[in-house]
């Protein structure tokens, strides 16, 4: 090769390719015209073929003075999963050739096959970083784990120069994508990042979901599969990369300082801080340490769909936030999708209300799954489908109970509203609310909730259960609330055991009412200072008028055999208690005397007779037969 050195001096090598197989080594050299291309090859049949090959290669590399546009170190004709002992000897010899130079070899583009990333980086570091513009690491024939993060050593090595980075992989895996995210944070080092691959465990949509940053990929039908990231200003400003940047230890360290984060919380507002909280463990721990008050006014969770539940929160008078769960989840197993959606709902509930110190105006849950049921091809969903959905509700509420029960303090709620629920469901929530703040309880059982939805689906008759209050009515939360509304199957619990006389307003339906129940309510409510209106519907009654008249006196007005009214002056104020027993009508009115006009006042006076209605409000208790 010594005869070629003058040629190399007159026309330096522009590109160099070192190709090796199991049985031969070949070097291709490219010069500027008129010399063109030259090559030499040594085969295994010759004695010491590798030694002789390397001797000539070392002379060429040692004497190369100018810039090499392209250097390829490739193992050609490889079968997949070849062994490292085929690569080690050649790479080590090339390493020695580069190491023998007095100055770093100037290479503009490098493409290298190596045993692993660490070995490839050993070769890279023997090149001049000021001119290297592209590095291509080739592992496409090796279905083994490759630690591509070793290539992050380029960041410190290249002295602030920017380059294009290419990985050629056999199979792209989620852990590789997580590693690539770290390269995306190095905009000062990389201009583009390409990942070529033969196989992938995800489709392109899933890849985008995992990376959550702008990326390009091959067109449909293309033989070569790849994904590409352009490290531009648009990528820098993307939401996904902002999140990645904040999760970087260097960037996040500032926000992990409680003194700084406290000021950030004051400026950002709750929801922005919650987004920050999801960016790194350090920031999350810092936010949790500070325990910022959330000040949410209303929180609603809607299971209208089993796989895509939704939530809504309101903060202040004009600000609300809605979100749907499970939009990006994929699985052929519907139960898996349901469980993932539930976990997301519960996680957000715990995060959003974990440090809620102020009182929620309303906490609402709906478990109707109406959208899921209406999607059934059969307009009457199967019993098995209803049972499956009921089981989902039970699972969710057990997990919710665990969250509520482990809070450092009871959740403050003014109004609890649970629709499409059973008495068992209520017991997973109600005991864990602060009784000092709870004012109103509103419950709908499944039959009533689907009725409210205009009977778009019919709840199976055999699944209907009475709404039993025996356990619920003993809770402090029940005894402290002032308003109660339950639309359900008739309640079998006895009125006298319900603990309801402290309520100001009630709407319930009971299974049975007796004359003694009427007397019980009348005697207690005459002493109440908060009572306003009770409406109690009943399915059955043991009332007979003779017994009732003997207990509370004759009615003041009898409109018909089934409709009569009593008035009693209350003992603690100048107001009247009106007791109306209506066994015929399905609808009744409530008249508050101080809110009626003159004509209404005169009509009421004619009803009251000698009683003086000018004393004040008329409080009512109505009994209506279903």
Coordinates of C-alpha atoms in Angstrom, one line a residue:
X1 CA 0.0 0.0 0.0
X2 CA 3.0 2.3 0.3
X3 CA 2.7 3.1 -3.4
X4 CA -0.6 4.8 -2.7
X5 CA 0.6 7.2 -0.1
X6 CA 1.6 9.9 -2.6
X7 CA -1.9 9.5 -4.2
X8 CA -3.4 10.0 -0.7
X9 CA -1.4 13.1 -0.3
X10 CA -2.4 14.5 -3.6
X11 CA -6.1 13.4 -3.3
X12 CA -6.9 12.5 0.3
X13 CA -9.5 9.8 1.1
X14 CA -13.0 11.2 1.1
X15 CA -14.9 8.1 2.3
X16 CA -13.8 4.9 3.9
X17 CA -15.7 1.6 4.3
X18 CA -14.5 -1.3 6.5
X19 CA -16.6 -4.3 5.8
X20 CA -16.1 -7.7 7.4
X21 CA -17.8 -11.0 7.4
X22 CA -17.1 -14.3 9.1
X23 CA -14.6 -15.2 6.4
X24 CA -13.1 -12.0 5.1
X25 CA -12.2 -8.3 5.7
X26 CA -12.5 -5.7 3.0
X27 CA -11.6 -2.0 2.9
X28 CA -13.0 0.4 0.4
X29 CA -11.4 3.8 -0.2
X30 CA -12.9 6.6 -2.1
X31 CA -10.9 9.5 -3.5
X32 CA -11.7 12.6 -5.5
X33 CA -11.4 12.2 -9.2
X34 CA -9.5 11.1 -11.1
X35 CA -8.5 8.3 -8.6
X36 CA -12.1 7.2 -7.8
X37 CA -12.3 4.0 -5.7
X38 CA -9.8 1.5 -4.5
X39 CA -10.2 -1.5 -2.3
X40 CA -8.3 -4.4 -0.8
X41 CA -9.6 -7.6 0.7
X42 CA -8.1 -10.4 2.8
X43 CA -9.9 -13.8 3.1
X44 CA -9.7 -16.4 5.8
X45 CA -7.9 -18.9 3.5
X46 CA -4.8 -16.8 3.9
X47 CA -2.6 -17.1 7.0
X48 CA -2.9 -14.3 9.5
X49 CA -5.5 -12.6 7.2
X50 CA -6.7 -10.3 10.0
X51 CA -3.2 -9.3 11.0
X52 CA -2.3 -8.4 7.5
X53 CA -5.5 -6.6 6.9
X54 CA -5.1 -4.5 10.0
X55 CA -1.5 -3.6 9.1
X56 CA -2.5 -2.0 5.9
X57 CA -5.6 -0.4 7.5
X58 CA -3.5 1.2 10.2
X59 CA -1.1 2.7 7.7
X60 CA -4.1 4.3 5.9
X61 CA -5.7 5.6 9.0
X62 CA -2.4 6.9 10.4
X63 CA -1.5 8.8 7.3
X64 CA -5.0 10.2 6.5
X65 CA -4.6 14.0 6.9
X66 CA -7.8 15.5 5.6
X67 CA -11.5 15.2 6.4
X68 CA -13.2 11.9 5.8
X69 CA -16.8 12.5 4.8
X70 CA -18.0 9.0 5.6
X71 CA -16.6 6.2 7.7
X72 CA -18.5 2.9 7.7
X73 CA -17.6 0.0 10.0
X74 CA -20.0 -2.6 9.0
X75 CA -20.4 -6.4 9.4
X76 CA -22.0 -7.5 6.1
X77 CA -24.0 -10.6 5.4
X78 CA -25.0 -11.0 9.1
X79 CA -27.6 -13.4 10.3
X80 CA -29.7 -12.3 13.2
X81 CA -28.4 -12.9 16.7
X82 CA -24.8 -13.3 15.7
X83 CA -22.3 -13.7 18.5
X84 CA -20.1 -10.9 19.9
X85 CA -16.9 -12.9 19.2
X86 CA -17.4 -12.2 15.5
X87 CA -17.2 -8.5 16.1
X88 CA -14.8 -8.1 19.0
X89 CA -11.5 -8.8 17.1
X90 CA -12.2 -6.4 14.2
X91 CA -13.5 -3.6 16.4
X92 CA -10.6 -3.8 18.8
X93 CA -8.1 -3.7 15.9
X94 CA -9.9 -0.6 14.5
X95 CA -9.8 1.0 17.9
X96 CA -6.0 0.4 18.0
X97 CA -5.6 1.9 14.5
X98 CA -7.4 5.1 15.6
X99 CA -5.5 5.2 18.9
X100 CA -2.2 5.2 17.0
X101 CA -2.8 8.6 15.4
X102 CA -1.2 11.7 16.8
X103 CA -4.4 13.7 16.1
X104 CA -8.0 12.8 16.2
X105 CA -9.3 11.5 12.9
X106 CA -11.7 14.0 11.3
X107 CA -14.9 12.2 10.2
X108 CA -18.1 13.9 9.2
X109 CA -20.5 10.9 9.2
X110 CA -19.9 7.6 11.1
X111 CA -21.9 4.4 10.8
X112 CA -20.8 1.5 13.0
X113 CA -21.7 -2.0 13.9
X114 CA -20.5 -2.9 17.4
X115 CA -21.0 -5.5 20.2
X116 CA -22.7 -2.9 22.4
X117 CA -23.1 0.8 22.7
X118 CA -20.2 1.2 25.1
X119 CA -17.8 -0.4 22.5
X120 CA -19.2 1.8 19.8
X121 CA -18.7 4.9 21.9
X122 CA -15.1 3.9 22.4
X123 CA -14.6 4.3 18.7
X124 CA -16.6 7.6 18.5
X125 CA -14.4 9.2 21.1
X126 CA -11.3 8.7 19.0
X127 CA -12.8 11.0 16.3
X128 CA -12.7 14.8 16.2
X129 CA -15.9 16.1 17.8
X130 CA -15.7 19.5 16.0
X131 CA -16.5 18.0 12.6
X132 CA -18.7 14.9 13.4
X133 CA -22.2 15.7 12.2
X134 CA -23.9 12.4 12.1
X135 CA -23.6 9.1 14.1
X136 CA -25.4 5.9 13.2
X137 CA -25.4 3.1 15.7
X138 CA -26.4 -0.2 14.0
X139 CA -27.9 -3.0 16.0
X140 CA -30.6 -4.1 13.7
X141 CA -29.4 -7.7 13.5
X142 CA -29.2 -8.2 17.2
X143 CA -32.5 -9.0 19.1
X144 CA -30.8 -8.3 22.4
X145 CA -31.1 -5.6 25.0
X146 CA -29.0 -2.6 24.0
X147 CA -28.3 0.2 26.5
X148 CA -28.8 3.1 24.1
X149 CA -28.4 5.5 27.0
X150 CA -24.7 5.0 26.8
X151 CA -24.8 7.3 23.8
X152 CA -25.7 10.2 26.1
X153 CA -21.9 10.4 26.5
X154 CA -22.0 12.3 23.2
X155 CA -23.5 15.3 25.1
X156 CA -20.3 16.1 27.0
X157 CA -17.9 14.7 24.4
X158 CA -18.9 16.8 21.4
X159 CA -18.0 20.1 22.9
X160 CA -21.3 21.9 22.1
X161 CA -21.5 20.8 18.4
X162 CA -24.9 19.7 17.1
X163 CA -25.3 16.4 15.2
X164 CA -27.8 14.0 13.8
X165 CA -28.3 10.8 15.8
X166 CA -29.5 7.5 14.3
X167 CA -30.3 4.2 16.0
X168 CA -30.9 1.1 13.9
X169 CA -32.7 -1.5 16.1
X170 CA -34.0 -5.0 15.7
X171 CA -37.2 -4.5 17.8
X172 CA -38.3 -1.2 19.3
X173 CA -39.4 -1.6 22.9
X174 CA -41.1 0.7 25.4
X175 CA -37.9 0.9 27.5
X176 CA -36.0 2.2 24.4
X177 CA -38.6 5.0 24.0
X178 CA -38.2 6.0 27.6
X179 CA -34.5 6.3 26.9
X180 CA -35.1 8.3 23.7
X181 CA -37.0 10.9 25.9
X182 CA -33.7 11.7 27.6
X183 CA -32.1 12.4 24.3
X184 CA -34.9 14.8 23.4
X185 CA -33.9 17.0 26.3
X186 CA -30.5 17.6 24.7
X187 CA -31.5 20.2 22.1
X188 CA -28.1 21.8 22.3
X189 CA -26.5 18.5 21.1
X190 CA -28.9 16.8 18.6
X191 CA -30.6 18.3 15.6
X192 CA -32.6 15.1 14.6
X193 CA -33.1 11.7 16.1
X194 CA -34.0 8.8 13.9
X195 CA -34.9 5.3 15.1
X196 CA -35.1 2.6 12.3
X197 CA -36.4 -0.8 13.3
X198 CA -37.6 -4.1 11.9
X199 CA -40.2 -5.0 14.5
X200 CA -42.3 -3.1 17.0
X201 CA -44.7 -4.2 19.8
X202 CA -46.9 -1.1 19.2
X203 CA -48.6 0.5 16.3
X204 CA -47.9 4.2 15.3
X205 CA -50.8 5.5 17.3
X206 CA -49.5 3.8 20.4
X207 CA -46.0 5.0 19.8
X208 CA -47.3 8.6 19.7
X209 CA -49.2 8.0 22.9
X210 CA -46.1 6.7 24.7
X211 CA -43.8 9.5 23.5
X212 CA -46.4 12.3 23.8
X213 CA -44.2 14.6 21.6
X214 CA -44.4 15.5 17.9
X215 CA -42.8 12.8 15.7
X216 CA -42.9 11.5 12.2
X217 CA -43.0 8.0 10.9
X218 CA -42.9 6.0 7.7
X219 CA -45.8 6.2 5.2
X220 CA -48.1 3.2 5.0
X221 CA -46.6 0.5 2.8
X222 CA -43.0 1.7 3.2
X223 CA -40.4 -1.1 3.5
X224 CA -38.3 0.8 6.0
X225 CA -39.9 1.5 9.4
X226 CA -38.8 4.5 11.4
X227 CA -39.7 7.3 13.7
X228 CA -38.1 10.7 13.6
X229 CA -37.9 13.6 16.0
X230 CA -37.0 17.0 14.8
X231 CA -35.4 19.0 17.7
X232 CA -36.9 22.3 16.7
X233 CA -38.6 25.2 18.6
X234 CA -42.0 23.6 17.9
X235 CA -40.8 20.5 19.7
X236 CA -39.4 22.5 22.5
X237 CA -42.8 24.2 23.1
X238 CA -44.8 21.0 22.9
X239 CA -46.7 20.0 26.0
X240 CA -45.1 16.6 26.1
X241 CA -41.6 18.0 26.0
X242 CA -42.3 20.7 28.6
X243 CA -43.4 17.8 30.9
X244 CA -40.2 16.0 30.0
X245 CA -38.1 19.0 30.6
X246 CA -39.6 19.6 34.0
X247 CA -39.0 15.9 34.9
X248 CA -35.4 16.3 34.1
X249 CA -33.4 16.4 37.4
X250 CA -31.6 19.6 36.6
X251 CA -34.8 21.5 35.7
X252 CA -36.9 20.0 38.5
X253 CA -34.4 20.6 41.3
X254 CA -35.5 24.2 41.5
X255 CA -39.2 23.3 41.8
X256 CA -38.4 20.7 44.4
X257 CA -37.5 23.5 46.8
X258 CA -40.5 24.1 49.1
X259 CA -39.8 27.9 49.4
X260 CA -39.9 28.3 45.6
X261 CA -42.8 25.9 45.1
X262 CA -44.9 27.8 47.6
X263 CA -44.6 31.0 45.5
X264 CA -45.3 29.0 42.4
X265 CA -48.5 27.6 43.9
X266 CA -49.7 31.1 44.8
X267 CA -49.1 32.3 41.3
X268 CA -50.1 29.3 39.2
X269 CA -53.4 28.3 40.7
X270 CA -54.5 24.8 41.7
X271 CA -55.0 23.1 38.4
X272 CA -51.7 24.2 36.9
X273 CA -49.9 23.0 40.0
X274 CA -51.7 19.6 39.7
X275 CA -50.2 19.4 36.1
X276 CA -46.8 20.2 37.5
X277 CA -47.3 17.6 40.2
X278 CA -47.4 14.9 37.6
X279 CA -44.0 15.7 36.0
X280 CA -41.7 14.2 38.6
X281 CA -41.5 12.4 41.9
X282 CA -39.5 15.3 43.5
X283 CA -42.1 17.9 42.5
X284 CA -44.9 15.7 43.6
X285 CA -43.4 15.2 47.0
X286 CA -42.8 18.9 47.3
X287 CA -46.4 19.8 46.5
X288 CA -47.7 17.1 48.9
X289 CA -45.4 18.4 51.6
X290 CA -46.9 21.9 51.2
X291 CA -50.4 20.5 51.1
X292 CA -51.9 23.4 49.0
X293 CA -55.6 24.0 49.7
X294 CA -57.6 23.1 46.6
X295 CA -60.7 25.2 47.2
X296 CA -62.9 23.1 44.8
X297 CA -66.6 24.0 45.1
X298 CA -68.2 21.0 43.4
X299 CA -66.8 17.6 42.4
X300 CA -68.8 15.2 40.2
X301 CA -68.1 11.7 38.9
X302 CA -70.3 10.3 36.2
X303 CA -70.2 6.6 35.3
X304 CA -72.5 7.0 32.2
X305 CA -70.0 4.7 30.4
X306 CA -68.2 1.7 31.9
X307 CA -65.0 2.3 29.9
X308 CA -65.1 6.1 29.6
X309 CA -66.4 7.6 32.9
X310 CA -66.1 11.4 33.3
X311 CA -65.6 14.0 36.0
X312 CA -66.4 17.6 36.5
X313 CA -65.1 20.1 39.0
X314 CA -66.1 23.7 39.7
X315 CA -63.9 26.2 41.3
X316 CA -65.5 29.6 41.9
X317 CA -68.6 30.9 40.2
X318 CA -67.4 30.8 36.6
X319 CA -64.7 28.2 36.3
X320 CA -65.2 24.5 35.7
X321 CA -63.2 21.6 34.3
X322 CA -64.4 18.5 32.6
X323 CA -62.5 15.4 31.6
X324 CA -63.1 11.9 30.2
X325 CA -61.2 8.9 31.2
X326 CA -59.9 5.9 29.2
X327 CA -59.7 7.8 25.9
X328 CA -56.3 6.5 25.0
X329 CA -56.5 3.0 26.5
X330 CA -56.5 0.0 24.2
X331 CA -57.3 -3.6 25.0
X332 CA -59.4 -6.4 23.7
X333 CA -60.5 -7.2 27.2
X334 CA -63.3 -4.8 28.2
X335 CA -62.8 -5.6 31.9
X336 CA -59.2 -4.3 31.6
X337 CA -60.4 -1.1 30.1
X338 CA -63.0 -0.7 32.9
X339 CA -60.4 -1.3 35.7
X340 CA -58.0 1.2 34.1
X341 CA -60.7 3.8 33.9
X342 CA -61.7 3.3 37.5
X343 CA -58.1 3.5 38.7
X344 CA -57.7 6.8 36.9
X345 CA -60.9 8.2 38.4
X346 CA -59.8 7.2 41.9
X347 CA -56.3 8.5 41.5
X348 CA -57.6 12.0 40.4
X349 CA -60.2 12.0 43.2
X350 CA -57.4 11.3 45.7
X351 CA -55.1 13.9 44.2
X352 CA -57.7 16.6 43.7
X353 CA -59.4 16.3 47.0
X354 CA -56.5 15.0 49.1
X355 CA -55.8 18.4 50.7
X356 CA -59.3 19.8 50.4
X357 CA -59.7 21.7 53.6
X358 CA -62.7 23.9 52.6
X359 CA -66.2 22.5 52.3
X360 CA -67.4 21.2 49.0
X361 CA -70.8 22.7 48.1
X362 CA -71.7 19.4 46.3
X363 CA -70.2 15.9 45.9
X364 CA -72.1 13.9 43.3
X365 CA -71.8 10.4 41.8
X366 CA -73.9 8.8 39.1
X367 CA -73.7 5.0 38.4
X368 CA -76.3 4.6 35.6
X369 CA -74.0 3.5 32.8
X370 CA -76.8 4.7 30.5
X371 CA -74.5 5.2 27.5
X372 CA -73.1 1.7 27.8
X373 CA -76.6 0.2 28.1
X374 CA -78.0 2.2 25.2
X375 CA -75.2 1.0 23.0
X376 CA -76.4 -2.6 23.3
X377 CA -77.9 -3.8 20.0
X378 CA -80.8 -5.2 22.0
X379 CA -83.0 -2.3 23.4
X380 CA -83.4 -4.4 26.5
X381 CA -79.9 -5.1 27.9
X382 CA -79.3 -8.5 29.3
X383 CA -79.6 -9.3 33.0
X384 CA -75.9 -10.3 32.9
X385 CA -75.0 -6.9 31.6
X386 CA -76.8 -5.2 34.5
X387 CA -75.1 -7.5 37.0
X388 CA -71.7 -6.8 35.5
X389 CA -72.2 -3.1 35.8
X390 CA -73.5 -3.4 39.4
X391 CA -70.3 -5.3 40.2
X392 CA -68.2 -2.5 38.7
X393 CA -70.0 0.0 40.9
X394 CA -69.3 -2.2 44.0
X395 CA -65.6 -2.5 43.1
X396 CA -65.3 1.2 42.6
X397 CA -67.0 2.2 45.9
X398 CA -64.9 -0.3 47.9
X399 CA -61.8 1.5 46.6
X400 CA -63.3 4.9 47.2
X401 CA -64.1 3.9 50.7
X402 CA -60.4 3.0 51.2
X403 CA -59.4 6.5 50.0
X404 CA -61.9 8.3 52.2
X405 CA -61.2 6.2 55.3
X406 CA -57.5 6.9 55.1
X407 CA -57.8 10.7 54.9
X408 CA -56.3 12.6 57.8
X409 CA -59.7 14.3 58.3
X410 CA -63.2 13.7 57.2
X411 CA -64.1 15.2 53.8
X412 CA -66.3 18.4 54.2
X413 CA -69.3 18.2 52.0
X414 CA -72.5 20.3 52.1
X415 CA -74.6 18.3 49.6
X416 CA -74.1 14.6 48.9
X417 CA -75.9 13.3 45.8
X418 CA -75.6 9.7 44.7
X419 CA -77.8 8.5 41.8
X420 CA -78.4 4.9 40.7
X421 CA -77.3 3.5 44.1
X422 CA -78.3 1.1 46.8
X423 CA -78.2 1.5 50.5
X424 CA -75.0 -0.6 50.6
X425 CA -73.4 1.8 48.1
X426 CA -74.3 4.8 50.3
X427 CA -72.5 3.2 53.3
X428 CA -69.2 3.3 51.3
X429 CA -69.4 7.1 51.2
X430 CA -71.6 8.7 53.9
X431 CA -69.7 7.6 57.0
X432 CA -66.6 9.3 55.8
X433 CA -68.0 12.8 55.4
X434 CA -67.8 15.4 58.1
X435 CA -71.2 15.5 59.9
X436 CA -70.6 19.1 61.0
X437 CA -70.9 20.3 57.4
X438 CA -73.3 17.9 55.7
X439 CA -76.7 19.6 55.1
X440 CA -78.4 17.6 52.4
X441 CA -78.6 14.0 51.3
X442 CA -80.1 13.1 47.9
X443 CA -80.3 9.5 46.7
X444 CA -81.9 7.7 43.7
X445 CA -82.0 3.9 43.4
X446 CA -81.6 2.3 40.0
X447 CA -85.3 2.1 39.2
X448 CA -85.9 5.8 40.0
X449 CA -82.8 6.9 38.2
X450 CA -83.7 5.2 34.9
X451 CA -87.2 6.7 35.4
X452 CA -85.6 10.1 35.7
X453 CA -83.9 9.3 32.4
X454 CA -87.3 8.7 30.8
X455 CA -87.0 4.9 31.0
X456 CA -84.5 4.6 28.2
X457 CA -83.6 1.3 29.7
X458 CA -85.7 -0.9 32.0
X459 CA -84.1 -2.2 35.2
X460 CA -84.8 -5.9 35.8
X461 CA -87.6 -6.4 38.3
X462 CA -85.9 -9.2 40.2
X463 CA -82.9 -7.0 40.8
X464 CA -85.0 -4.3 42.6
X465 CA -84.2 -4.1 46.3
X466 CA -85.9 -2.1 49.1
X467 CA -83.9 0.9 50.3
X468 CA -83.1 -0.2 53.9
X469 CA -82.2 2.7 56.3
X470 CA -81.7 0.7 59.5
X471 CA -77.9 1.2 59.4
X472 CA -77.7 4.5 57.6
X473 CA -80.1 6.3 59.9
X474 CA -77.8 5.6 62.9
X475 CA -74.9 7.6 61.4
X476 CA -73.9 11.0 62.8
X477 CA -73.9 12.3 59.2
X478 CA -77.6 11.3 58.9
X479 CA -78.5 12.9 62.3
X480 CA -76.7 16.1 61.4
X481 CA -78.2 16.7 57.9
X482 CA -81.2 19.0 57.5
X483 CA -82.6 17.9 54.1
X484 CA -83.3 14.4 52.8
X485 CA -84.6 13.3 49.4
X486 CA -84.7 9.6 48.5
X487 CA -86.4 8.3 45.4
X488 CA -86.4 4.6 45.7
X489 CA -88.4 1.4 46.2
X490 CA -90.5 1.7 49.3
X491 CA -88.4 2.0 52.4
X492 CA -89.2 -0.9 54.9
X493 CA -87.6 0.8 57.9
X494 CA -90.2 2.0 60.4
X495 CA -90.8 5.8 60.4
X496 CA -90.3 5.9 64.1
X497 CA -86.9 4.2 63.8
X498 CA -85.6 6.4 60.9
X499 CA -84.4 9.3 63.0
X500 CA -86.0 11.9 60.7
X501 CA -87.7 14.4 62.9
X502 CA -84.6 16.7 63.0
X503 CA -84.8 17.2 59.2
X504 CA -86.3 20.4 57.9
X505 CA -87.3 18.9 54.5
X506 CA -87.9 15.3 53.5
X507 CA -89.1 13.5 50.3
X508 CA -89.3 9.8 50.8
X509 CA -91.4 6.7 50.1
X510 CA -92.1 4.2 52.8
X511 CA -93.6 0.7 52.6
X512 CA -96.1 1.2 55.4
X513 CA -97.5 4.1 57.5
X514 CA -99.7 3.8 60.5
X515 CA -101.8 6.2 62.7
X516 CA -99.1 5.9 65.4
X517 CA -96.5 7.1 62.8
X518 CA -98.6 10.2 62.1
X519 CA -99.0 10.9 65.9
X520 CA -95.2 10.4 66.3
X521 CA -94.3 12.9 63.6
X522 CA -96.9 15.4 64.7
X523 CA -95.8 15.5 68.3
X524 CA -92.1 15.8 67.4
X525 CA -92.5 18.4 64.7
X526 CA -94.7 20.7 66.8
X527 CA -91.5 21.2 68.9
X528 CA -89.2 21.7 66.0
X529 CA -87.6 25.0 65.2
X530 CA -86.3 24.0 61.8
X531 CA -89.1 22.0 60.3
X532 CA -90.4 23.2 56.9
X533 CA -91.9 20.4 54.8
X534 CA -92.2 16.6 54.8
X535 CA -93.6 14.7 51.8
X536 CA -93.9 11.0 52.6
X537 CA -95.4 8.7 50.0
X538 CA -96.5 5.3 51.1
X539 CA -97.3 2.0 49.4
X540 CA -99.4 0.5 52.2
X541 CA -101.2 1.9 55.2
X542 CA -102.8 0.7 58.4
X543 CA -104.4 4.1 59.0
X544 CA -108.1 4.0 59.9
X545 CA -109.7 7.4 60.4
X546 CA -111.4 6.5 63.7
X547 CA -108.1 5.6 65.3
X548 CA -106.3 8.6 63.7
X549 CA -109.0 11.1 64.9
X550 CA -108.7 9.6 68.4
X551 CA -105.0 10.2 68.4
X552 CA -104.6 13.7 66.8
X553 CA -108.2 15.0 66.8
X554 CA -110.7 15.5 64.0
X555 CA -109.5 17.1 60.7
X556 CA -110.1 20.8 60.1
X557 CA -111.3 20.2 56.6
X558 CA -112.5 17.0 54.8
X559 CA -112.4 17.4 51.1
X560 CA -113.3 13.8 50.3
X561 CA -113.1 10.4 51.9
X562 CA -109.4 10.2 50.8
X563 CA -108.3 13.8 51.3
X564 CA -108.4 15.7 54.7
X565 CA -106.3 18.3 56.5
X566 CA -105.3 19.2 60.1
X567 CA -103.8 22.4 61.5
X568 CA -101.8 22.6 64.7
X569 CA -100.3 25.6 66.3
X570 CA -96.6 25.0 66.9
X571 CA -95.4 25.4 70.5
X572 CA -92.1 27.2 69.9
X573 CA -93.2 29.9 67.6
X574 CA -96.3 31.6 66.1
X575 CA -96.5 29.2 63.2
X576 CA -98.8 26.4 62.1
X577 CA -98.2 22.8 61.3
X578 CA -100.4 21.6 58.4
X579 CA -100.9 17.8 58.2
X580 CA -102.4 16.7 54.9
X581 CA -103.4 13.1 54.3
X582 CA -104.1 12.6 50.6
X583 CA -104.9 9.1 49.4
X584 CA -106.3 10.0 46.0
X585 CA -104.1 12.6 44.3
X586 CA -100.6 12.1 42.9
X587 CA -99.7 15.8 43.1
X588 CA -100.0 18.4 45.8
X589 CA -98.9 22.0 46.5
X590 CA -97.1 23.6 49.3
X591 CA -98.1 27.1 50.2
X592 CA -95.9 29.3 52.4
X593 CA -98.1 32.0 53.6
X594 CA -95.5 34.7 53.7
X595 CA -94.8 34.1 50.0
X596 CA -98.4 34.1 48.8
X597 CA -100.4 37.1 47.4
X598 CA -103.6 38.5 49.0
X599 CA -106.0 36.2 47.2
X600 CA -104.0 33.1 48.4
X601 CA -104.0 34.6 51.9
X602 CA -107.8 34.9 51.9
X603 CA -108.3 31.4 50.6
X604 CA -106.1 30.1 53.3
X605 CA -108.0 32.1 56.0
X606 CA -111.3 30.5 54.8
X607 CA -109.7 27.1 55.3
X608 CA -108.4 27.9 58.7
X609 CA -111.7 29.2 60.1
X610 CA -111.2 30.6 63.6
X611 CA -107.5 30.0 63.6
X612 CA -105.5 33.2 63.0
X613 CA -103.1 32.7 60.2
X614 CA -101.5 36.1 60.7
X615 CA -99.2 34.4 63.3
X616 CA -96.8 33.4 60.5
X617 CA -95.7 30.6 58.2
X618 CA -97.8 27.5 57.6
X619 CA -95.5 24.4 57.9
X620 CA -96.7 21.3 56.1
X621 CA -96.4 17.6 56.5
X622 CA -98.1 15.7 53.6
X623 CA -98.8 12.0 53.3
X624 CA -99.7 10.7 49.9
X625 CA -100.6 7.3 48.9
X626 CA -98.6 6.0 46.0

